[in-house]
mmCIF file of C-alpha atoms in Angstrom:
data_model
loop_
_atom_site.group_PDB
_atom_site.id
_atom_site.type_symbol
_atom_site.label_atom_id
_atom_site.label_comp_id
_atom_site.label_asym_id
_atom_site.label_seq_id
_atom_site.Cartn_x
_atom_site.Cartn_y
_atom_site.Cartn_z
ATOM 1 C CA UNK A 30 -14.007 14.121 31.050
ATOM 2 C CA UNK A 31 -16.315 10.882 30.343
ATOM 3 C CA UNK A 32 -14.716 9.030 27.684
ATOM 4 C CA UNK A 33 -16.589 8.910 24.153
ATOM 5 C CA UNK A 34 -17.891 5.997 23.353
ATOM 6 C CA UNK A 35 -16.929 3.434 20.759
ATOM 7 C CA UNK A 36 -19.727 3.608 18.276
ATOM 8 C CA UNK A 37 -18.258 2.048 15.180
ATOM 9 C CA UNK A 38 -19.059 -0.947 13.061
ATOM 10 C CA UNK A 39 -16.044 -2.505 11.199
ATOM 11 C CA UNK A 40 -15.214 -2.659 8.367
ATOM 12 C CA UNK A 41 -13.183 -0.999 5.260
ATOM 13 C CA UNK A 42 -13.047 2.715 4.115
ATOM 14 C CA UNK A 43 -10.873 3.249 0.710
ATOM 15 C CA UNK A 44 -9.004 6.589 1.326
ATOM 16 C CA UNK A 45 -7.496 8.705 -1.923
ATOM 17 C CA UNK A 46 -4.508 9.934 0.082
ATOM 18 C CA UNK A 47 -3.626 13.736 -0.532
ATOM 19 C CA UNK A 48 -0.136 14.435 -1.569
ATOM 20 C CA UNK A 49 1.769 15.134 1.950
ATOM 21 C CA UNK A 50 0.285 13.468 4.409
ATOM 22 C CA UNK A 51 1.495 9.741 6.151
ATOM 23 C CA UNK A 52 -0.401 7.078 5.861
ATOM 24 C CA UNK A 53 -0.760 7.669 9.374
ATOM 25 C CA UNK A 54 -1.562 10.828 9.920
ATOM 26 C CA UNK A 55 -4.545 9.539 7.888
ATOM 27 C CA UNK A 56 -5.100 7.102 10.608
ATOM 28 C CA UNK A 57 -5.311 9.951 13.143
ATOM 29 C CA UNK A 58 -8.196 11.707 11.278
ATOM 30 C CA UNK A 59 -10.238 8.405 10.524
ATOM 31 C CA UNK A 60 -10.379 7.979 14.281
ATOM 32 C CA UNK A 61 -12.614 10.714 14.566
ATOM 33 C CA UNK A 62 -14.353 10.048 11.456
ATOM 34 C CA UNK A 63 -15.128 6.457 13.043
ATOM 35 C CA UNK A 64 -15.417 7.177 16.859
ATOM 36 C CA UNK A 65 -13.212 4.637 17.684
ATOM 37 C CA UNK A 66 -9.595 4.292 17.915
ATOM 38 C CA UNK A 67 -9.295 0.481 16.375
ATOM 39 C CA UNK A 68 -8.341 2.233 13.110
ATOM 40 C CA UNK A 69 -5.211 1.249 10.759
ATOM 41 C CA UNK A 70 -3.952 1.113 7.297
ATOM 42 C CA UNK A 71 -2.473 -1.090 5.024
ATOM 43 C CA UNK A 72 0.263 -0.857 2.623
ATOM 44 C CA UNK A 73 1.867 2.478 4.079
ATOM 45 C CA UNK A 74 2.162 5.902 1.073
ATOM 46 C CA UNK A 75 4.855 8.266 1.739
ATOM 47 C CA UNK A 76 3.682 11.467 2.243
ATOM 48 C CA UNK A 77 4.590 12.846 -1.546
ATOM 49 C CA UNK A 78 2.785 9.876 -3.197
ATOM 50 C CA UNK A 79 -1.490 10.038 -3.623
ATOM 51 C CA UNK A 80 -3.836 7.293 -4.251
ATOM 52 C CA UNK A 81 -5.743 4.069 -2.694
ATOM 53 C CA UNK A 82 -5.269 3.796 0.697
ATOM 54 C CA UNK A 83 -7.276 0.727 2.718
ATOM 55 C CA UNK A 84 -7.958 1.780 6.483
ATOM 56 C CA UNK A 85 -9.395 -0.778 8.713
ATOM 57 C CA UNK A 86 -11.853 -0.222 11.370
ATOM 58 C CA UNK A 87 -12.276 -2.047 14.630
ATOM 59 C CA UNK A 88 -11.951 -6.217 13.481
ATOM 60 C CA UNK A 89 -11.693 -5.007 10.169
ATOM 61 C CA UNK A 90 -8.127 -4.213 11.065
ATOM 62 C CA UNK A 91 -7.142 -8.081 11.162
ATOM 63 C CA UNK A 92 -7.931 -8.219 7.673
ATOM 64 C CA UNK A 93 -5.155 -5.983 6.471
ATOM 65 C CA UNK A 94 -2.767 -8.454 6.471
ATOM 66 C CA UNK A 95 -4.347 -10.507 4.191
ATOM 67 C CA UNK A 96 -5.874 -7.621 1.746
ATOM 68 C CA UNK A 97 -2.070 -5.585 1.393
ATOM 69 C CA UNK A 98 -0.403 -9.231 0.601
ATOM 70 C CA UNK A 99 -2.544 -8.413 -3.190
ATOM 71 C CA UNK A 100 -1.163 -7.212 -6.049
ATOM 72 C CA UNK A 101 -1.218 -2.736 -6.786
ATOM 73 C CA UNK A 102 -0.905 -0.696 -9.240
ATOM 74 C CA UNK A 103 1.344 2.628 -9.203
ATOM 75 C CA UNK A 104 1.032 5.541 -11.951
ATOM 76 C CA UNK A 105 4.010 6.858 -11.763
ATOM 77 C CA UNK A 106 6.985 9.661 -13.104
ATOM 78 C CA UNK A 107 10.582 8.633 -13.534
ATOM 79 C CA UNK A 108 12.958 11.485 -14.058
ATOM 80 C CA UNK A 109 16.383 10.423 -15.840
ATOM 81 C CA UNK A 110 19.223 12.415 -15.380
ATOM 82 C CA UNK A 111 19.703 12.500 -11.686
ATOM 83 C CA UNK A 112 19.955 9.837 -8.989
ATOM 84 C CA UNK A 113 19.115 10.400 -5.326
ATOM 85 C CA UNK A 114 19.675 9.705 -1.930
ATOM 86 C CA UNK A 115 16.253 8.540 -1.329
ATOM 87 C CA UNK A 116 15.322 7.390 -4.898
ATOM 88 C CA UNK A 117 12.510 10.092 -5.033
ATOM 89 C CA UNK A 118 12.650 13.521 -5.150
ATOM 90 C CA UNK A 119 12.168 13.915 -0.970
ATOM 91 C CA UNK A 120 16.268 13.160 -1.121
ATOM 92 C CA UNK A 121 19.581 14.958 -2.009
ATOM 93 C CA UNK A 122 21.668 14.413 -5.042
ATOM 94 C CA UNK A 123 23.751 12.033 -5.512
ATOM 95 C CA UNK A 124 25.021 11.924 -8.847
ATOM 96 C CA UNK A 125 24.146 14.828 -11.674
ATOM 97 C CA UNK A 126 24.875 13.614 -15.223
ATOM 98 C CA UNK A 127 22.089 14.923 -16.810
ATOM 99 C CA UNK A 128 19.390 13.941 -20.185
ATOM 100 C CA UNK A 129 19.287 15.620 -23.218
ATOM 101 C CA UNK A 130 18.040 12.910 -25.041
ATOM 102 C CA UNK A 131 16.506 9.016 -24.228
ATOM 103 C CA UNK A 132 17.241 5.883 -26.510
ATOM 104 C CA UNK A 133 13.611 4.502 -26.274
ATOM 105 C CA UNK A 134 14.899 1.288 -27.732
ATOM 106 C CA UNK A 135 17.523 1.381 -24.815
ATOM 107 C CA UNK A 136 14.664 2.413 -22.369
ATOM 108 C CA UNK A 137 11.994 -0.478 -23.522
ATOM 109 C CA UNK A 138 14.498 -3.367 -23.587
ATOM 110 C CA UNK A 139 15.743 -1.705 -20.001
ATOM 111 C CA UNK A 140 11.884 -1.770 -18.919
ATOM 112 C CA UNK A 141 11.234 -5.167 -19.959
ATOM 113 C CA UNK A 142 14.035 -7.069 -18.158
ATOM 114 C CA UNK A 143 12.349 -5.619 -15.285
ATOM 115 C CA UNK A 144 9.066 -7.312 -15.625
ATOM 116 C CA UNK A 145 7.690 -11.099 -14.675
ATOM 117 C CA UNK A 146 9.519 -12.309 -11.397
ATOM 118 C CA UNK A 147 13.019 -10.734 -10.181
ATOM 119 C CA UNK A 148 14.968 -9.684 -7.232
ATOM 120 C CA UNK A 149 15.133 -6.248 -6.211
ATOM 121 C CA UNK A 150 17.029 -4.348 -3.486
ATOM 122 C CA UNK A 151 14.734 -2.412 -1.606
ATOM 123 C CA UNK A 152 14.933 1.645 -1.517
ATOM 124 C CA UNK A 153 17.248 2.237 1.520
ATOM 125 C CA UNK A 154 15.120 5.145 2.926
ATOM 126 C CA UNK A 155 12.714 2.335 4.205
ATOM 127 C CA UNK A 156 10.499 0.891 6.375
ATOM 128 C CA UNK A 157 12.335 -2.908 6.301
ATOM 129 C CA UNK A 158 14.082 -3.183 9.544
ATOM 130 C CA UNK A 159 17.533 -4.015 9.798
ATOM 131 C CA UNK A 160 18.658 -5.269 13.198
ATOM 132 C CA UNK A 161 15.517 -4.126 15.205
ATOM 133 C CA UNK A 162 15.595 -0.694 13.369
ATOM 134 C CA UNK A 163 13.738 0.676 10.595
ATOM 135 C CA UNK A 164 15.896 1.552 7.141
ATOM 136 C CA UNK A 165 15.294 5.032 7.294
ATOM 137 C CA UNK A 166 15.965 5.460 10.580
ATOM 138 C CA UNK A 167 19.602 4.345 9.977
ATOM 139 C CA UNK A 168 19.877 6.758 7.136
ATOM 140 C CA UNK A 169 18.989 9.470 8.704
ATOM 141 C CA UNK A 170 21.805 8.762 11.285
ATOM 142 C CA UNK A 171 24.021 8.509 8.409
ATOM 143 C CA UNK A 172 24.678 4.758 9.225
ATOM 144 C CA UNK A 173 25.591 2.778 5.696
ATOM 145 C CA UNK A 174 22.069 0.405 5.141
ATOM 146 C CA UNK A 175 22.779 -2.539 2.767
ATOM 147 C CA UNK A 176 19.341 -4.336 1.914
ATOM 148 C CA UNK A 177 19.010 -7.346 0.621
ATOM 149 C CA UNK A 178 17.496 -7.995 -2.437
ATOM 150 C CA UNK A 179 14.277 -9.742 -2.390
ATOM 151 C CA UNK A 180 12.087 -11.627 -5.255
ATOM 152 C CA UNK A 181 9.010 -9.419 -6.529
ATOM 153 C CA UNK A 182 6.483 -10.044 -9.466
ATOM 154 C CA UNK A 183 6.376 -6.885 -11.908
ATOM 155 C CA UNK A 184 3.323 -8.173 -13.818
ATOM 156 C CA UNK A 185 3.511 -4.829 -16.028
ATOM 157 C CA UNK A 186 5.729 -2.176 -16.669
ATOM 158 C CA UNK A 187 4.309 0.358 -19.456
ATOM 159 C CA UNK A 188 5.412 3.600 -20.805
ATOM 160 C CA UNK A 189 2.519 6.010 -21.030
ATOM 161 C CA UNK A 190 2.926 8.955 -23.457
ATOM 162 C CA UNK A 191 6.139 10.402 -24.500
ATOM 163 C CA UNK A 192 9.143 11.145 -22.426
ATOM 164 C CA UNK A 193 9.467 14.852 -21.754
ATOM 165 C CA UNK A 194 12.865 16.821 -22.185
ATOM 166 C CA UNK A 195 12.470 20.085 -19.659
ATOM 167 C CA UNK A 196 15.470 21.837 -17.587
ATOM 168 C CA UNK A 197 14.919 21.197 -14.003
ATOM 169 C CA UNK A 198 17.167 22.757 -11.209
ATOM 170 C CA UNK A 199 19.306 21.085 -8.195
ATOM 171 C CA UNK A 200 21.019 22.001 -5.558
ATOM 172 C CA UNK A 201 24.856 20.867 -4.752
ATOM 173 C CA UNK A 202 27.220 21.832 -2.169
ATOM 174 C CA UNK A 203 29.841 24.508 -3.184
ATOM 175 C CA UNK A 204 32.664 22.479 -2.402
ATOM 176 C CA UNK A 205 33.438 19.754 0.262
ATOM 177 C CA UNK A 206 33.879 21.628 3.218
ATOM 178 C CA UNK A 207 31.220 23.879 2.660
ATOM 179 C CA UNK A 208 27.744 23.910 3.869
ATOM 180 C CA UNK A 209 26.921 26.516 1.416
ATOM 181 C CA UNK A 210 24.196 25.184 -1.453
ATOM 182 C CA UNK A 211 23.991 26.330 -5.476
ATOM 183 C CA UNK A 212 21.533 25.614 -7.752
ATOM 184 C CA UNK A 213 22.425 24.378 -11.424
ATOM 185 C CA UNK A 214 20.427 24.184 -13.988
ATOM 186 C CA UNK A 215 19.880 20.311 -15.599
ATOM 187 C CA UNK A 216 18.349 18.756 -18.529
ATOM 188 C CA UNK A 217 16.036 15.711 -17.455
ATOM 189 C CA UNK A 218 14.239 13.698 -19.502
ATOM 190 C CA UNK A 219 10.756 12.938 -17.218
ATOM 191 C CA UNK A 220 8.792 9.385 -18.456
ATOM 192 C CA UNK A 221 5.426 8.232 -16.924
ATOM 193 C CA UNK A 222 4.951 4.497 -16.052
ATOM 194 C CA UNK A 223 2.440 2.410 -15.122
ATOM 195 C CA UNK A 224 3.228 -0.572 -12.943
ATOM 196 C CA UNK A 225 1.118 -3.641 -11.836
ATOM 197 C CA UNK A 226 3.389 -5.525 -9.368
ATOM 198 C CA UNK A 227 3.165 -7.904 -6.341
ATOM 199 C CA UNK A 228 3.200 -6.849 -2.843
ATOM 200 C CA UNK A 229 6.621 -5.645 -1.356
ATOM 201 C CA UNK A 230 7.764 -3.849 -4.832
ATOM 202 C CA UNK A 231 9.229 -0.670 -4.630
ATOM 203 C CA UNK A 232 8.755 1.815 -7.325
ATOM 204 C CA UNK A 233 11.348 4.438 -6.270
ATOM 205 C CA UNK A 234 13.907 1.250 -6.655
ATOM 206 C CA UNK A 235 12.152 0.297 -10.535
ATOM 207 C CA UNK A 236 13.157 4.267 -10.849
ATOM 208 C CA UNK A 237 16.377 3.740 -9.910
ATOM 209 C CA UNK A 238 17.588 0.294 -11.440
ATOM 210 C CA UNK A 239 16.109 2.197 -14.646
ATOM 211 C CA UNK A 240 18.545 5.222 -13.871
ATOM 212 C CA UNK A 241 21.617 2.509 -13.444
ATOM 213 C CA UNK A 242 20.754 0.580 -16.543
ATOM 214 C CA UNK A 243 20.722 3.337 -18.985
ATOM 215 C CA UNK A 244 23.597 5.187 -17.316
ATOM 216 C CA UNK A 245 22.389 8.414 -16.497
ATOM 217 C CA UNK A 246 20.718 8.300 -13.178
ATOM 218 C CA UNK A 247 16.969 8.475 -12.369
ATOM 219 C CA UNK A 248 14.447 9.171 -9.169
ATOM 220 C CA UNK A 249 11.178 9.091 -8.457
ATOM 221 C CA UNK A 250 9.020 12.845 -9.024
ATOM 222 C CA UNK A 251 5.193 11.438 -8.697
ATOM 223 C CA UNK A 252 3.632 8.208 -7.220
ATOM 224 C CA UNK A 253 0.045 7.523 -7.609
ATOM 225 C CA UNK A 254 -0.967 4.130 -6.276
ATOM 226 C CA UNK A 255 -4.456 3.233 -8.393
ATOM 227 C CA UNK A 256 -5.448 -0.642 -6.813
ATOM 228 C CA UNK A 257 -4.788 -2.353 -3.738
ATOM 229 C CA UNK A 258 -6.255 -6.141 -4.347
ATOM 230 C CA UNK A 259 -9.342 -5.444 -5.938
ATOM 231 C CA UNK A 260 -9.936 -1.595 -4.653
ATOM 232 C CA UNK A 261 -9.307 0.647 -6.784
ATOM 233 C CA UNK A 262 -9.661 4.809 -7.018
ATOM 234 C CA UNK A 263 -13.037 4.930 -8.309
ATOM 235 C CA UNK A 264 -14.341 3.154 -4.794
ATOM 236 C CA UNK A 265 -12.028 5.782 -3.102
ATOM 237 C CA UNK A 266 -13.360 8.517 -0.704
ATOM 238 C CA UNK A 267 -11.541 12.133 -0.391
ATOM 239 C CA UNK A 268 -10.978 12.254 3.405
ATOM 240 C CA UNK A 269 -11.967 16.130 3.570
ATOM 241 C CA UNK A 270 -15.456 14.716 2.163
ATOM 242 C CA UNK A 271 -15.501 12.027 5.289
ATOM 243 C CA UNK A 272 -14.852 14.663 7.825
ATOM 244 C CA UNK A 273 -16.976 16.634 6.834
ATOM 245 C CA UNK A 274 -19.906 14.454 6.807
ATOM 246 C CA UNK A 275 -18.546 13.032 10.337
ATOM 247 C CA UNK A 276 -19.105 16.927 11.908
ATOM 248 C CA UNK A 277 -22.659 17.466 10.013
ATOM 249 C CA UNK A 278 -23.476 14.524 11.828
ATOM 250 C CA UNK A 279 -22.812 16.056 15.312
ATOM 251 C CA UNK A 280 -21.702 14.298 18.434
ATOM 252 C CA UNK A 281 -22.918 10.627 19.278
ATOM 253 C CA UNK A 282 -24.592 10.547 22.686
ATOM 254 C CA UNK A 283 -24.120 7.469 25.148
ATOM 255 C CA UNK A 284 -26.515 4.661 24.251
ATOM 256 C CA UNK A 285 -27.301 5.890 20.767
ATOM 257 C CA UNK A 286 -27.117 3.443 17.950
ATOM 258 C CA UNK A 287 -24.102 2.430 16.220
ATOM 259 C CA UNK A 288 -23.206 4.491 12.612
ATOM 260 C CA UNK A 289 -21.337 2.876 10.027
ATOM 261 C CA UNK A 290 -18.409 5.570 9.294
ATOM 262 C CA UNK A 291 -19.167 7.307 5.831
ATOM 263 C CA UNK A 292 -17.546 5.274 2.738
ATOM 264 C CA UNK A 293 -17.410 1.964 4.803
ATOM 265 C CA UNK A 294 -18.000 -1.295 3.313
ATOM 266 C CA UNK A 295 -19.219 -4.000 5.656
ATOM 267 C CA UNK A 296 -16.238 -6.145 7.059
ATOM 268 C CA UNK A 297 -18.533 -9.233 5.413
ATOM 269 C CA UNK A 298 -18.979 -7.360 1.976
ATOM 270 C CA UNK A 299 -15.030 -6.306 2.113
ATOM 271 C CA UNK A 300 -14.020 -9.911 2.755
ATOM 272 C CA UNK A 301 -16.206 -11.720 0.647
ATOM 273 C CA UNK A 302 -15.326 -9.605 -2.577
ATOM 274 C CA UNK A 303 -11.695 -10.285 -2.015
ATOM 275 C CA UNK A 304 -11.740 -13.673 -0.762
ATOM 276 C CA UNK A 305 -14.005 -17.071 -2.549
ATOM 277 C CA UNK A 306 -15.956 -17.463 0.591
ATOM 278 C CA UNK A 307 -17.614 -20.461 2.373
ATOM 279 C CA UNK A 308 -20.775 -20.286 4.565
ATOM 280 C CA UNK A 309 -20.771 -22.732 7.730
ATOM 281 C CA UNK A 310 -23.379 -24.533 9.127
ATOM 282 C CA UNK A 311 -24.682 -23.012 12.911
ATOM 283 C CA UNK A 312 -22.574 -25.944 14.279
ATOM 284 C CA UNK A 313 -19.371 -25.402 12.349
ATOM 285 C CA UNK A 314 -20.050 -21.902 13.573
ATOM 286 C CA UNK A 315 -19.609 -22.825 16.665
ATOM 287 C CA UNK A 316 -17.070 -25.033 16.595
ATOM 288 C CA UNK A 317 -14.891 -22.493 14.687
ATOM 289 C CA UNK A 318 -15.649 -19.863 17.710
ATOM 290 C CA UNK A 319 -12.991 -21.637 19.190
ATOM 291 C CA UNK A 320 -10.704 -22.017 16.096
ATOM 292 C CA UNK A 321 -11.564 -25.711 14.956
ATOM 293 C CA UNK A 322 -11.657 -25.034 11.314
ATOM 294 C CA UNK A 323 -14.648 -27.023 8.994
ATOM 295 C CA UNK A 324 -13.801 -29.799 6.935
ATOM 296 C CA UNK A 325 -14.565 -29.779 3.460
ATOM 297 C CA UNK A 326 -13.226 -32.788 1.001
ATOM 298 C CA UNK A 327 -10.028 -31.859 -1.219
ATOM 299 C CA UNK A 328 -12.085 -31.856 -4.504
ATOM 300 C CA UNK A 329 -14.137 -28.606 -2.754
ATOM 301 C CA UNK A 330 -11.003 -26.899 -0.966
ATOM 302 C CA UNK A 331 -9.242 -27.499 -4.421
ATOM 303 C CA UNK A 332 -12.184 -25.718 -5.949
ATOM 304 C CA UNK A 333 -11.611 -22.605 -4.117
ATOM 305 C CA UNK A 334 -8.431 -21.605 -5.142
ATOM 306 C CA UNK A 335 -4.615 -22.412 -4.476
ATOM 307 C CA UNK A 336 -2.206 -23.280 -1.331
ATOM 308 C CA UNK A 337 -1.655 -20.541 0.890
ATOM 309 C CA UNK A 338 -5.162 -18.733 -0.388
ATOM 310 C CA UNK A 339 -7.307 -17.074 1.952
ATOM 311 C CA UNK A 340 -10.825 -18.052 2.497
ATOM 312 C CA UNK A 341 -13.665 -15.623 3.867
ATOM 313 C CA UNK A 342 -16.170 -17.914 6.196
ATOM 314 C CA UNK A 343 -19.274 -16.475 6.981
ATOM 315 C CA UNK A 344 -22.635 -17.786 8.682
ATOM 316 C CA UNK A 345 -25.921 -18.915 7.067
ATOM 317 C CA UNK A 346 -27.160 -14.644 8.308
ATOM 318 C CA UNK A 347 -23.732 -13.354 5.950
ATOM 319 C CA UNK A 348 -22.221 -12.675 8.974
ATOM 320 C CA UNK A 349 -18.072 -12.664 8.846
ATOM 321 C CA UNK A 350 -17.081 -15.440 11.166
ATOM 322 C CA UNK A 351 -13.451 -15.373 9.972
ATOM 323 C CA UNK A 352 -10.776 -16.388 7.234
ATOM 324 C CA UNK A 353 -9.069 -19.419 6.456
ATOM 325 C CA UNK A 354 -6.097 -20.903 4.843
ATOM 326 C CA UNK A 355 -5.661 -23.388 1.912
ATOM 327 C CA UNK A 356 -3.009 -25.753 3.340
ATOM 328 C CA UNK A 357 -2.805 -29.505 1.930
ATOM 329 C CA UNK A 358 -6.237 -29.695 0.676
ATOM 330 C CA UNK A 359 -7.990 -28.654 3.821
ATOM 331 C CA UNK A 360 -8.415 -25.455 5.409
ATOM 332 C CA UNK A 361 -6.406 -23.923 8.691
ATOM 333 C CA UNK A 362 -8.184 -21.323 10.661
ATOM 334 C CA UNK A 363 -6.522 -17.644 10.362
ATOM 335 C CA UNK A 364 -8.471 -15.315 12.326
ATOM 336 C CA UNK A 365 -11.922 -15.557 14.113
ATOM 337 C CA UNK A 366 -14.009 -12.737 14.399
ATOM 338 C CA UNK A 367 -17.166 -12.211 16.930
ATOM 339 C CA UNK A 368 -20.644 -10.984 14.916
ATOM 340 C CA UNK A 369 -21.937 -8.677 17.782
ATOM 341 C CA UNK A 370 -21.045 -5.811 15.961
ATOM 342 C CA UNK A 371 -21.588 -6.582 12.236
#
């Protein structure tokens, strides 16, 4: 069979991720939506959590990186009255002590030392590797994971509404030595949060530091995620809605024009919304073609933005030429993309 042809443009497609799917089975399904198998995703959803997910398409993929290094947002529900194995509801019990009631002084002060910049141990069901191997993957051996804790920026942490008090049932073991399961019956108290954090936060772990603090145990029961960097849900596209459109449009035929995927921004437009952006002159374009990055005087660099910032450079046509680095008052080339395809 002849293969298909590669008839995508690149760039970025916001998917609202349905509640039990992986971020990459989403992957798998934008390939077809995009005719092209340069497709990826960044900042990975579990399968029980919804919300923005960024795919990349063709170069658009080496932007990733940069965009899932931004800040998010999470809706969330923390249930108090039960920690887990996982530190969401996916797990298995782990302790049972139950809520009939929630101090909300006791719960504010307890969400509030958890905000501005602290160090948090990871969820162990993870993706961090630990000697070559991923987190979960240990777990699920039934290896012991320790993780280390790493520094994070909660920028908020806010209740929304009033906790709930409902019964809720779990399963435990009927003894030790038994593989036999029974289901009690448990008052939880169920609280939804809001959380703006840096990159590399876990929310399952806010859950559960929550649980520890107030001495009753807590998991994660709903994850939303509402922003990556500046995308948010309202640019979002339901992926049903994006296949769909793909099969209307029927089968591309050798030699037929390239079709942006439905919902894709421009890998110039994506970039140059996230990123302060410089244009270069057609011979700093070529000169950064082969990496050498343009010189602009500190007072300029210093002008767009901090060390460590990264920089969208496009050509005097808006084409994306690549992204760049604030380092020392100059700028250090990242990534170089070709045009032909923009």
């Amino acid at each position: 069979m002849a293969k298909k042809p590669d008839t995508s443009i690149p760039g970025i497609v916001i998917i609202d991720k349905p509640a039990g799917m992986t971020s990459h089975d989403v992957v798998s399904k934008m390939r077809r939506v995009a005719h092209t198998r340069k497709v990826g995703h960044g900042g990975t959803l579990d399968p029980m959590a919804t919300g923005v997910l960024v795919i990349g398409i063709g170069q658009a993929t080496r932007l990733l990186t940069y965009i899932t290094a931004g800040s998010k947002a999470y809706d969330a529900t923390i249930r108090f009255g039960v920690a887990m194995t996982t530190d969401d509801a996916q797990g298995q019990p782990i302790s049972i002590a139950g809520c009939e009631q929630l101090d909300r002084e006791a719960l504010e002060s307890a969400m509030a030392s958890l905000r501005g910049e602290i160090m948090q141990v990871p969820a162990t069901v993870s993706a961090i590797k630990v000697d070559g191997k991923r987190a979960y993957a240990l777990a699920r051996e039934g290896r012991s994971v320790e993780l280390k804790a790493r520094p994070i920026t909660i920028h908020a942490f806010e209740r929304l509404g009033d906790p709930r008090i409902q019964m809720a049932e779990y399963a435990i073991a009927t003894d030790d030595d038994s593989a036999e399961m029974t289901a009690i019956p448990v008052s939880v108290v169920d609280v939804d949060v809001h959380v703006d954090c840096s990159s590399g936060t876990y929310i399952r772990s806010l859950a559960r530091d929550l649980g520890q603090m107030l001495g009753c145990g807590a998991h994660l029961t709903a994850l939303r995620r509402t922003r990556v960097a500046s995308f948010t849900l309202s640019g979002a596209h339901q992926l049903a809605d994006l296949q769909a459109e793909t099969e209307a449009r029927g089968e591309f035929s050798p030699g037929a024009p390239s079709l942006p995927s439905p919902g894709l921004i421009p890998i110039a437009e994506a970039a140059t919304s996230l990123f302060p952006s410089i244009v270069l002159s057609a011979e700093e374009e070529q000169r950064f073609s082969h990496g050498q990055a343009p010189t602009r005087d500190a007072q300029e660099v210093m002008a767009l933005g901090n060390p460590g910032d990264v920089i969208a450079a496009c050509n005097t046509s808006g084409v994306l030429c690549g992204v760049l680095a604030i380092k020392n008052h100059s700028l250090k080339t990242l990534n170089v993309f070709s045009g032909e395809t923009q």
